[in-house]
Structure formats: C-alpha cells, structure tokens
Tab-separated table of C-alpha atoms in Angstrom:
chain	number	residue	atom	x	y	z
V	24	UNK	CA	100.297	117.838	125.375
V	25	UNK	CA	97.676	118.295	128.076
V	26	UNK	CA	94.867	115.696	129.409
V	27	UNK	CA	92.303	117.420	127.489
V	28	UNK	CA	94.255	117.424	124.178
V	29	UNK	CA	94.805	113.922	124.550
V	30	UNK	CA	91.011	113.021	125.561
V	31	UNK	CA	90.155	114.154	121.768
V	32	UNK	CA	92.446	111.841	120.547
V	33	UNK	CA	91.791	108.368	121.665
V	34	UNK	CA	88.760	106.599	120.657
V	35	UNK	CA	89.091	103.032	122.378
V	36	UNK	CA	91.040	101.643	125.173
V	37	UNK	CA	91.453	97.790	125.601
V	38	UNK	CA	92.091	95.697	128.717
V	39	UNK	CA	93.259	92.126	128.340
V	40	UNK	CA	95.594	89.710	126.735
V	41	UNK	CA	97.070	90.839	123.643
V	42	UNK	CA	99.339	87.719	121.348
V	43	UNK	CA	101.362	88.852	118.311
V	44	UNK	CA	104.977	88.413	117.276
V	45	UNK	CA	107.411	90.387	117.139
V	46	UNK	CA	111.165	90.769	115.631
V	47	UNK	CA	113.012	88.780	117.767
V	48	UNK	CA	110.218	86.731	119.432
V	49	UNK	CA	107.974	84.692	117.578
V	50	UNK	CA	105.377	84.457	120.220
V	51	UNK	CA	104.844	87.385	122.681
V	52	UNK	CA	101.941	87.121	125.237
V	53	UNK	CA	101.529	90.409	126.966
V	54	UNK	CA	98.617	89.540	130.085
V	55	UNK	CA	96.531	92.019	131.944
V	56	UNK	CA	97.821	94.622	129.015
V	57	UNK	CA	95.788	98.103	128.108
V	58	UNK	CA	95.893	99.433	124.398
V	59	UNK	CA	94.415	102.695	123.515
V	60	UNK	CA	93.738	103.076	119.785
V	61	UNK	CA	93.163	106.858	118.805
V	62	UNK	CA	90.809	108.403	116.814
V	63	UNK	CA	92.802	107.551	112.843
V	64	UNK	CA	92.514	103.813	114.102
V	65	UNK	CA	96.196	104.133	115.192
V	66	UNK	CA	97.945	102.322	118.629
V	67	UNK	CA	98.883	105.468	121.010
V	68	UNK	CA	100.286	103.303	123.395
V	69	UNK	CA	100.403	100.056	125.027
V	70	UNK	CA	100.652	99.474	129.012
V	71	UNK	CA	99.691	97.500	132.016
V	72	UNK	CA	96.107	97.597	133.210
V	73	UNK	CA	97.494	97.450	136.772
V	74	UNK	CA	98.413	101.543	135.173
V	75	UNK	CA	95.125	102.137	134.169
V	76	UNK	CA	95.083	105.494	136.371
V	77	UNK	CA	97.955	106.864	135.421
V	78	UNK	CA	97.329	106.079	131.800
V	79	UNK	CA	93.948	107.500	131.885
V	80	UNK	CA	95.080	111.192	133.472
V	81	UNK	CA	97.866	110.789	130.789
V	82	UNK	CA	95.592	110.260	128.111
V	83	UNK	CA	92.160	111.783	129.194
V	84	UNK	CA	89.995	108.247	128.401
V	85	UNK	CA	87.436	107.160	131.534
V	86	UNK	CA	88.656	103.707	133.105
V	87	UNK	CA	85.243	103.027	133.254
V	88	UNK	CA	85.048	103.410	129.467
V	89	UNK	CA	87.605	100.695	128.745
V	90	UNK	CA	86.883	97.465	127.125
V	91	UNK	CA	87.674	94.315	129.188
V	92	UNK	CA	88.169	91.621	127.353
V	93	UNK	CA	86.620	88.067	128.824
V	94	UNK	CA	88.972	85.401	130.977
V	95	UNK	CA	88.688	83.325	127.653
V	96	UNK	CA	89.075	86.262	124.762
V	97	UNK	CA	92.326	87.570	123.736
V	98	UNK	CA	93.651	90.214	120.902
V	99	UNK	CA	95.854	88.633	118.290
V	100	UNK	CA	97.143	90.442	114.966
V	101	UNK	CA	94.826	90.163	111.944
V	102	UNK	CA	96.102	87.310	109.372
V	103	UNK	CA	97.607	87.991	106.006
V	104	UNK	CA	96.821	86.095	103.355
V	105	UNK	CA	99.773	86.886	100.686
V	106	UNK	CA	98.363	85.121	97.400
V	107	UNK	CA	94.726	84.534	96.926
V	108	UNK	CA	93.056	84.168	93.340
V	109	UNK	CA	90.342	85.931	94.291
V	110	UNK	CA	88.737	85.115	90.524
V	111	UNK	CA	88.882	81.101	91.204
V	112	UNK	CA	86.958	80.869	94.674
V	113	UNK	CA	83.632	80.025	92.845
V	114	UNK	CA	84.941	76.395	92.419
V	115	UNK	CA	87.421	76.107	95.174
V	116	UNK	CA	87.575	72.854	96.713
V	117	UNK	CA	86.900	70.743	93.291
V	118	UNK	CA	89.081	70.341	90.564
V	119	UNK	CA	92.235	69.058	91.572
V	120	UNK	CA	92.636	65.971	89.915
V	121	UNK	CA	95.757	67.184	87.778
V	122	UNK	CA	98.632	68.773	87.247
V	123	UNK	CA	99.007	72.748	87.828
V	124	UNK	CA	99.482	73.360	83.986
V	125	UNK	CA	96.882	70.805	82.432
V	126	UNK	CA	94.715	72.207	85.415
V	127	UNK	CA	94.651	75.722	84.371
V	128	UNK	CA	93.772	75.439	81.206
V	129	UNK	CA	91.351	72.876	82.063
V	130	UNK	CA	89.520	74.912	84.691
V	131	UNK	CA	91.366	78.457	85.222
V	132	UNK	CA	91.573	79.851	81.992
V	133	UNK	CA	87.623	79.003	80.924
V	134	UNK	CA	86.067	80.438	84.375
V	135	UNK	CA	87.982	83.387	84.272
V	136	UNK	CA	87.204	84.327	80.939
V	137	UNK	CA	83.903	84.946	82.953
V	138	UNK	CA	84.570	87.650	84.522
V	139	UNK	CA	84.132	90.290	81.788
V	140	UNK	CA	80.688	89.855	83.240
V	141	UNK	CA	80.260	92.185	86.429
V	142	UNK	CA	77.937	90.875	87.693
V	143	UNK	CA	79.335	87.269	88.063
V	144	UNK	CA	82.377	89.368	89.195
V	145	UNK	CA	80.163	91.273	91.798
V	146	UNK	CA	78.981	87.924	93.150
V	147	UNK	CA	82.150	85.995	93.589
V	148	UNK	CA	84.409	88.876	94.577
V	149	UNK	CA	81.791	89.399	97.631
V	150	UNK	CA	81.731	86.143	98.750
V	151	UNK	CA	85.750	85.769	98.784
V	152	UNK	CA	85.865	89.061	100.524
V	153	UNK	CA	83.687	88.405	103.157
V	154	UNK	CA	84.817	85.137	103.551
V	155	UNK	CA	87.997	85.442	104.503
V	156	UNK	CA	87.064	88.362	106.806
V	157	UNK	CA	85.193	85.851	108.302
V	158	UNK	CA	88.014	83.794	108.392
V	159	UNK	CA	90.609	86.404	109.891
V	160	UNK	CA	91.964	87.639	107.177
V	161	UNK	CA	92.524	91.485	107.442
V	162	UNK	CA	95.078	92.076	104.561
V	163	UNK	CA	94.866	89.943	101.267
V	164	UNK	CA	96.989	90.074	98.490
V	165	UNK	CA	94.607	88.957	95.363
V	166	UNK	CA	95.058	88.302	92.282
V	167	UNK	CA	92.371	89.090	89.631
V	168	UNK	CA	91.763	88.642	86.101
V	169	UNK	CA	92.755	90.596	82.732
V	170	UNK	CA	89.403	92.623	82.903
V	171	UNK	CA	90.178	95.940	84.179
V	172	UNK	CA	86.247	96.874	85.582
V	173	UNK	CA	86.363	93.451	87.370
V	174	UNK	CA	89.896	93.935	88.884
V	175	UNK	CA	88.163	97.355	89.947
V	176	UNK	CA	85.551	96.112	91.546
V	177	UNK	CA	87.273	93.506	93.645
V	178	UNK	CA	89.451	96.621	95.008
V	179	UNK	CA	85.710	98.434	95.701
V	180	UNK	CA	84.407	95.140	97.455
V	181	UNK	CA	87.475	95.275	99.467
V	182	UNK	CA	87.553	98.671	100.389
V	183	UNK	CA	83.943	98.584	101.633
V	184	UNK	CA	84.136	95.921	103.523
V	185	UNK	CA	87.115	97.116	105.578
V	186	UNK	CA	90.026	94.742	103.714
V	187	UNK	CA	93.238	95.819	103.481
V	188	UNK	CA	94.169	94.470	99.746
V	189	UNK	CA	96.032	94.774	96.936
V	190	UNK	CA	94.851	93.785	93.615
V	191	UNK	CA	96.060	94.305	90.178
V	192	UNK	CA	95.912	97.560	88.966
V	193	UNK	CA	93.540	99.109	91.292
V	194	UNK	CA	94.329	102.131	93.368
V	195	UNK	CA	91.943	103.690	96.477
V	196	UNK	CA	91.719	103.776	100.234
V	197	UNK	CA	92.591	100.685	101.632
V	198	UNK	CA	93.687	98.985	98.160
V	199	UNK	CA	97.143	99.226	96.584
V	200	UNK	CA	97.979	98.695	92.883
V	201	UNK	CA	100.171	95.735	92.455
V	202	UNK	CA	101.631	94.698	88.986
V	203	UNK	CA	101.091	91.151	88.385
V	204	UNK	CA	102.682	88.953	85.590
V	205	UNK	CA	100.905	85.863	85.758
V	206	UNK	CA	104.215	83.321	85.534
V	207	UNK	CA	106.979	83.778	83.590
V	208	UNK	CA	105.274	81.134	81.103
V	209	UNK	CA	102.616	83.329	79.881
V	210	UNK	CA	104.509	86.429	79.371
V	211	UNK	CA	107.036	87.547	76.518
V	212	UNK	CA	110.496	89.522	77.735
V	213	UNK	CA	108.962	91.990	75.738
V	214	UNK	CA	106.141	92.680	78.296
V	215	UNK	CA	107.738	91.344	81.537
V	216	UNK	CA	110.331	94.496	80.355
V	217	UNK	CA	107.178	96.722	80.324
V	218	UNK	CA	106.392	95.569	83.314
V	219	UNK	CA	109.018	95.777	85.105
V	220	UNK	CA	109.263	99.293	83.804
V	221	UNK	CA	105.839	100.348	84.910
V	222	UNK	CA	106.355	98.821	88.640
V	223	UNK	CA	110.029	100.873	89.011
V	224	UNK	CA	108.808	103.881	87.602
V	225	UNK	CA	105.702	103.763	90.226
V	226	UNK	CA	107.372	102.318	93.450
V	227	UNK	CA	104.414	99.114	93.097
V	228	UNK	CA	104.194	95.842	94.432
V	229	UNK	CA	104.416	93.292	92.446
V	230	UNK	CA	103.446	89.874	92.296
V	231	UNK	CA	103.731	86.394	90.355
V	232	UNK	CA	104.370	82.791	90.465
V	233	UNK	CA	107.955	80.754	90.701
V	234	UNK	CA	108.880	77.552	90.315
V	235	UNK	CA	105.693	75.978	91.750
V	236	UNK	CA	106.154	72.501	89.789
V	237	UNK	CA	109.154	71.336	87.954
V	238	UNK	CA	107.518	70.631	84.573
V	239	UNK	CA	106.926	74.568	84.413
V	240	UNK	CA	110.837	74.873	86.019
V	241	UNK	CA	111.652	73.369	82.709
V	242	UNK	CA	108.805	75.183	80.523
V	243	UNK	CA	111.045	78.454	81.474
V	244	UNK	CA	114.119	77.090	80.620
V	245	UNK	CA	112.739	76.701	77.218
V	246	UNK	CA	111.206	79.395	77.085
V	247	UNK	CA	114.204	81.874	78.201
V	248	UNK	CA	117.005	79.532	77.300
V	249	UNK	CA	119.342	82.601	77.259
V	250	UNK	CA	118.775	83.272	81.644
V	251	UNK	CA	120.131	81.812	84.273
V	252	UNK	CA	117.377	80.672	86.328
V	253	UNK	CA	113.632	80.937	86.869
V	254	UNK	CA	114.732	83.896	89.189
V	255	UNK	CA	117.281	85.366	86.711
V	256	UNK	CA	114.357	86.133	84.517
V	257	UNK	CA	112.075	87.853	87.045
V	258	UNK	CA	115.501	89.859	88.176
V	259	UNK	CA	116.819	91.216	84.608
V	260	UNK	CA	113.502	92.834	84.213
V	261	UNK	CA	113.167	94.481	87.010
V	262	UNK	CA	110.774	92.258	88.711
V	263	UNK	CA	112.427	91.293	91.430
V	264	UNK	CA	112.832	94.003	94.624
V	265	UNK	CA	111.980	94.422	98.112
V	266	UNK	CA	108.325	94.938	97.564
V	267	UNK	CA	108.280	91.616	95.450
V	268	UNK	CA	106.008	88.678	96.205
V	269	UNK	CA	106.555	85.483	94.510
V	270	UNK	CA	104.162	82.497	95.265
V	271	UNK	CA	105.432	79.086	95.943
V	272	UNK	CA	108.926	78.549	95.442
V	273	UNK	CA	109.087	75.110	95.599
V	274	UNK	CA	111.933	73.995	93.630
V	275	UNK	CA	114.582	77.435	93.819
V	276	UNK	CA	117.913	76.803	94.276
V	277	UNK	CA	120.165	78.177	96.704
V	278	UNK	CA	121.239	80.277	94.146
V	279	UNK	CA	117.668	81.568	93.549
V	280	UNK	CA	117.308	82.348	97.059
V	281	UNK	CA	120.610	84.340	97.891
V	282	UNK	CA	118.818	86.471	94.663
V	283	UNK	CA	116.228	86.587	96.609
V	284	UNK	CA	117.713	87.867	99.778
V	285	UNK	CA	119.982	90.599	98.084
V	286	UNK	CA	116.943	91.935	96.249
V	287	UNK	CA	114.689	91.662	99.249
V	288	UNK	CA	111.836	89.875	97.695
V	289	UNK	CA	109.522	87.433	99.321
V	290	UNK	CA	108.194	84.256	99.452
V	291	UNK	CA	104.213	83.048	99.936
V	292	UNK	CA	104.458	79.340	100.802
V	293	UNK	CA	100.794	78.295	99.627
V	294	UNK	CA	101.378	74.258	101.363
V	295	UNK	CA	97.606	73.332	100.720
V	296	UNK	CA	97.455	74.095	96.814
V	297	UNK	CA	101.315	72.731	97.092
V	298	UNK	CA	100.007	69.440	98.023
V	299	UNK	CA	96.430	69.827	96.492
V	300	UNK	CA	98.029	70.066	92.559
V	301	UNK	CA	101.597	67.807	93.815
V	302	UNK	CA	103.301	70.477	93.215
V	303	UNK	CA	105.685	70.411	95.833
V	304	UNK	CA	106.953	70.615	99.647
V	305	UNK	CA	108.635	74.574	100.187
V	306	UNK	CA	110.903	73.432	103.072
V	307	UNK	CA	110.168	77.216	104.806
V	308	UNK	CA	113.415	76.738	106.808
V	309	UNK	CA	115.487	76.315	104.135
V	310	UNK	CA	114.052	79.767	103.201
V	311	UNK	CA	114.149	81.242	106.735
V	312	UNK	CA	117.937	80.179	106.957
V	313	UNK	CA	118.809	82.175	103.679
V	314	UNK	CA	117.050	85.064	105.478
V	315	UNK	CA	113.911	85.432	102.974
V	316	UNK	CA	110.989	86.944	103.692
V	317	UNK	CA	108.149	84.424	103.715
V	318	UNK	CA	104.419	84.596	104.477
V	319	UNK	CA	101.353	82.347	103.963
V	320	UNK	CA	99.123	82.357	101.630
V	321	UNK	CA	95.769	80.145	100.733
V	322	UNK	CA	96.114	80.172	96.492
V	323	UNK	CA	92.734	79.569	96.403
V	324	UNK	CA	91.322	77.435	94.190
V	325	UNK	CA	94.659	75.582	93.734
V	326	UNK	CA	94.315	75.592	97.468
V	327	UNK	CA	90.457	74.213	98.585
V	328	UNK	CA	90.439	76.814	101.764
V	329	UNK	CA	90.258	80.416	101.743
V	330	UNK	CA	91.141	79.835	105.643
V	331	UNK	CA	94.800	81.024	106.622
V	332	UNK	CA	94.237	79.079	109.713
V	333	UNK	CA	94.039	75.955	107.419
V	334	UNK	CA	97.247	77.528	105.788
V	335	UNK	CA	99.102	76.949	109.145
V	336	UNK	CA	98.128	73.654	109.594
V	337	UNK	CA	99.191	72.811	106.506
V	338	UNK	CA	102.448	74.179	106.805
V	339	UNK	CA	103.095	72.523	109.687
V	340	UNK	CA	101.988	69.478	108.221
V	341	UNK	CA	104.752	69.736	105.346
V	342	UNK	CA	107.235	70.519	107.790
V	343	UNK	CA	106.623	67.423	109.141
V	344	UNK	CA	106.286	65.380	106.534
V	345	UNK	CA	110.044	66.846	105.340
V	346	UNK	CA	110.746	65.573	108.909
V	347	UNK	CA	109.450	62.541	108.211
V	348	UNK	CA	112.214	62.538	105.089
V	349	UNK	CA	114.837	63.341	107.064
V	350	UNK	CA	114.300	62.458	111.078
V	351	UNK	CA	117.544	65.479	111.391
V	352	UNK	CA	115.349	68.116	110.157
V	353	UNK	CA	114.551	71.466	112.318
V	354	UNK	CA	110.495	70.798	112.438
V	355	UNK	CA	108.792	74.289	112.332
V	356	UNK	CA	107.117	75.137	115.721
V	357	UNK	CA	103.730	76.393	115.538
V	358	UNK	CA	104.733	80.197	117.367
V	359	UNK	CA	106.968	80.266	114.257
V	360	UNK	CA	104.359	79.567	112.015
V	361	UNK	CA	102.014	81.757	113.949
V	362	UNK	CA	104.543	84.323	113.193
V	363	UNK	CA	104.472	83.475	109.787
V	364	UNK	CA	100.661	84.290	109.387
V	365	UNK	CA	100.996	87.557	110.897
V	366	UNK	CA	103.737	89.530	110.920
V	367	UNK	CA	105.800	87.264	108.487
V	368	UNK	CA	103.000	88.230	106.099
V	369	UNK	CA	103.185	91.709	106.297
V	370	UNK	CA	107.112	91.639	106.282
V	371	UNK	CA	106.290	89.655	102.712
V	372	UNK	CA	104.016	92.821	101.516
V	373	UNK	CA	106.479	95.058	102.714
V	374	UNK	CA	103.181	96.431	104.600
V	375	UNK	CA	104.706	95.460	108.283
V	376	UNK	CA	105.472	99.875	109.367
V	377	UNK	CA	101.566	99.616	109.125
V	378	UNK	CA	100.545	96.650	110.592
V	379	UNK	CA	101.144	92.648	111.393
V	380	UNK	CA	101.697	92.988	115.095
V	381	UNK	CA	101.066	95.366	118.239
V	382	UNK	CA	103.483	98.508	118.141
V	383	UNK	CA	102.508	102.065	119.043
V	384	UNK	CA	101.921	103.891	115.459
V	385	UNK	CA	101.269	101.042	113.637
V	386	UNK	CA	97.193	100.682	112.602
V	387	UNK	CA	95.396	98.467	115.402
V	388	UNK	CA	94.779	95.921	112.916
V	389	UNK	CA	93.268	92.994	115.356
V	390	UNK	CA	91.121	90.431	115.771
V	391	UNK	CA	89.338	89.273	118.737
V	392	UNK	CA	89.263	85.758	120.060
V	393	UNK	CA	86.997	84.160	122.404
V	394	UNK	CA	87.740	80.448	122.434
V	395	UNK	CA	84.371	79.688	124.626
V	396	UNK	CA	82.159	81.561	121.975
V	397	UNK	CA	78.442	79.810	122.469
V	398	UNK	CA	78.063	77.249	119.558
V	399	UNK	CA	82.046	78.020	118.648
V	400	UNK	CA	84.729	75.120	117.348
V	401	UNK	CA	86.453	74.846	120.570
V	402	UNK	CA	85.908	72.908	123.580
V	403	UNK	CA	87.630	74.185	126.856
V	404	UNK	CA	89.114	71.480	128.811
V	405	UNK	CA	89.638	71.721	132.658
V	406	UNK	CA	92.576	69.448	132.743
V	407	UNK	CA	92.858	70.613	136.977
V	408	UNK	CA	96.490	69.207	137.693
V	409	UNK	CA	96.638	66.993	134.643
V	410	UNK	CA	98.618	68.080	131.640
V	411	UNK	CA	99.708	71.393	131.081
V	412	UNK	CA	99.990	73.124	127.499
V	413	UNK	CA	102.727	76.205	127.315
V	414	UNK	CA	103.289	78.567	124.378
V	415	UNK	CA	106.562	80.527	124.591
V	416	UNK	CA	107.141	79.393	128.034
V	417	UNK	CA	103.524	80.422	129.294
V	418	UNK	CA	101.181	78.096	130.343
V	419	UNK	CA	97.662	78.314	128.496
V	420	UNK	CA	94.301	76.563	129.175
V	421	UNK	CA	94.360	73.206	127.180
V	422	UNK	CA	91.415	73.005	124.607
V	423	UNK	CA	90.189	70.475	122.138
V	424	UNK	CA	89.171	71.684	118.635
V	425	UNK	CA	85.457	70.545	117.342
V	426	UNK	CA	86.178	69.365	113.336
C-alpha cells in the first residue's frame, strides 16, 4: 500500500497516554503512545510518539495534524454497562424499601405499564441515554418493556445518540436484537421453549435474571419442580450459550457455574441494586475462579445510579465487605475491577472482537479523561516527595475526589 493510499484512510491520529486492559493484564498503561483511527472509526495501528515520523510517511497523516492529549488527560476504553432497565430510570434512586419481588409489583410493574405511551417513552428513554453517555457508558445492554414501538424507540434514541446497545427486539445500526425473558418466574416452559427457539434459530443475545434473591431461588423450584437448578431451566431451553447474559447471580451454586462455564454464558454483577433491594453479595471471585465471564452492570432502578463508575465502587465495596466475612479472602483490586468495566463487559456481550480495549481492528471506542477539567470532581494533589500512588507498577499523580 503506498503513502498516498494510506493518507485516504486515516482520519485521526492521537498522541498521549492510552489505559485499557487487556487478556492477560488487567491494567496496561501505554505512555507517550500514538493511535491512528481510520476513516470507518477503526484502530489502524498503535505506536510510540517518539515514531511519529516514521508512522506518518507510513501512513500519510501530518504530525502536525495529530492530537496531543494534555499532561493530565488520558484515553481509557469506553464502559459497558451489561444490564440497565432502561424503562425504570424515571424513579431511580427511590423506592427501595423492600424486597425485589414485593418491589416489582409495587413499583415496576405499574410504571412500566406506562410506556405504551411514546411519548413518556420518548422522554425517559432520552434522558437514560444521554445520561449514561454522560456517564461513560459507550455500550449498554437495556432492557425495555413488552411494548414493541417503545422497545423501538429506545434502540432509535440509542442509535442517534452514538450508543452502542442492545435492546429487546430491536434491530439497526448500532443496536442488536437481544431476546429477553424477564426471570424464569414470569415465564411458562412453554414460552421460555419459544424463546429459546427464536434466539438459536437467529444467532441473538439473550438476556435475563438468575438467582438474584433466595425467596425467588425457591419461587423456581416451585415453579419447575421437575429441573435441576435455577440454571438447569435457562439451559434445557436453550437459553443458556456463549452470547448469554444473566444478571446477578447471587446465590448459584458451583454446580450452576461449571454450567455456566461449559456453555459460555456470562455474568452482570449489579452490587448497588444487590445491596439496594438485600438481595445479595456475588462474591465475583468465586465467579472469576470458575472461569465465567462477568461484567458490571448498574440495574437501574433496583440500582439508584445509572453511573458504572458507581458500579465499581460498589463492587469493590462488596468485595470487601466478603473480606470483612472472611479476613482469608482474595479482596478484588481495583485494575481488576477496572477490567471488569471494560473489557470484562464486552467479553460478557460477547461484543469484545469489536471493542472493550485498544487493539488494531477493533472500533476506537474511547473516552477521554482530563482529571484537571475546570470546575471537574477531582482535585490534583502535588504530594512532591510525599506518598506515592502506583497502578500496575506505575506511579501516577495522587488526586483527591470532590463528593
């Protein structure tokens, strides 16, 4: 390929610090780094600014057309939010004085009977949407409601703001159809069959709840006396494979979770509406050690924040509270958790040959961070020779967080 065949193809070239995860490492900080995204928002490669010449006569981009990025900015992967009700943000952050089950059909079922209106649709689903842009959250996997024009239009919303989604049965640019069971509880064999049926037949994603609390663990046992398990009931109709997301997950079994490895399905550990509703603590390692694919997710409203950043601190929080349980326990670190938010999530939505970290080919999916943004939540500290901070074995400038 020559210089000038090249030149047509990249659109943007980036010079600066770039954090994301990777396989094998769950922080990677690559400093002084240049990152040319071509013209189908694509990485074409991914260098050293010290080889800015060379990669410019490679490439046929200007060096005085690339982007520097400030001593205090840096690229990191955009967040993925792997189970949002997108249909129960208008009253997140109230309602939580009761049990998951009593809870929905105090507060779920009612409000999102409401959305056979479009235009209460139209208003919520743009909020949500451009909230958790706001909030770094590039990919979101939503759940809707049973109306069809509403599901619709949250996968419009999405699309024209930029989102990468999937919702429900909705199928255009940047959305993907998912089939989505509510729980087990609220669906007959009969239909999780159909469904099942539908999602092989189509190659979809698919998405539900599991053993979140264990008063509905034992509302399935009654209800499907004849399975072995929560899981086993998901599995035997065909619900169950490696582009499977299944929120919570508190109370699976080992069992469960070696059905969950051999089918390649995934967890989202939702840790604020875990605590929020008592539902219960997801000990993520657990999960990690049975080699289960896990990602975050907010489950707003059961969850008060639409933030995923709030998601990590929460799940850091249960880890160590379950360390609090047992002093012998393997605390998460936060680069794992970072990990988690990023390209754990995308690994959940079976999504991560298109994006979650920084790899030539993949989309440049990104966001960019300046931690001494005028009138931003952070305050940089000069600590001089006082104490220093590291993240995977690099040392970072200390900072104190505003509330």
């Amino acid at each position: 390929m020559s210089s000038n065949e090249s030149a047509a193809g990249i659109a943007h070239v980036y010079r600066g610090t770039f954090v994301h995860a990777t396989y094998h490492t769950a922080v990677e900080i690559l400093e002084d780094g240049l990152l040319g995204v071509d013209t189908e928002g694509k990485i074409a490669f991914i260098g050293s600014g010290k080889e800015v010449d060379r990669l410019s006569q490679k490439w046929g981009f200007e060096a005085f057309a690339v982007t520097q990025l400030g001593q205090h900015e840096f690229f990191m992967p955009g967040m993925v939010d792997t189970h949002i009700h997108a249909s129960q943000y208008s009253y997140a952050g109230t309602a939580l004085d009761m049990p998951l089950l009593q809870w929905l059909n105090m507060y779920t079922f009612p409000v999102e009977a409401c959305y056979k209106d479009l235009e209460f649709a139209r208003n919520v689903y743009t909020h949500i949407v451009k909230r958790t842009l706001r909030n770094g959250t590039t990919t979101a996997c939503y759940f809707a409601t049973i109306h069809t024009d509403a599901s619709l239009l949250l996968g419009q919303i999405a699309n024209d703001f930029g989102q990468r989604a999937l919702v429900g049965k909705v199928s255009k640019k940047e959305t993907l159809p998912v089939v989505t069971p509510r729980f087990a509880p609220s669906c007959s064999a009969t239909l999780l069959g159909h469904l099942g049926e539908i999602a092989q037949n189509n190659d979809l994603h698919i998405q539900s709840h599991i053993s979140e609390t264990k008063e509905e663990v034992n509302l399935v046992k009654e209800l499907f006396p004849d399975y072995d398990s929560y899981t086993d009931v998901y599995h035997r109709h065909n619900l169950l494979t490696d582009k499977t997301v299944m929120a919570h997950g508190c109370h699976l079994t080992d069992g469960e979770l070696k059905l969950f490895r051999e089918t390649g399905a995934s967890i989202a550990h939702c840790p604020n509406s875990n605590i929020s509703l008592c539902s219960g603590m997801l000990d993520v390692r657990r999960v990690l050690n049975h080699k289960v694919k896990l990602g975050l997710g907010t489950d707003v409203a059961g969850g008060y924040s639409p933030s995923m950043l709030d998601a990590v601190r929460r799940t850091l929080d249960t880890s160590k509270a379950l360390t609090i349980q047992d002093t012998q326990y393997h605390t998460l670190t936060f680069e794992e958790v970072f990990r988690l938010a990023t390209l754990g999530g995308s690994q959940a939505l079976s999504l991560d040959e298109n994006t979650g970290n920084f790899e030539v080919g993949k989309d440049f999916d990104a966001l960019r961070v300046n931690t001494d943004a005028a009138g931003g939540p952070i305050d940089l500290i000069n600590h001089g020779e006082g104490p220093k901070v590291y993240v995977a074995g690099k040392r970072v400038v200390p900072f104190v967080e505003r509330p």
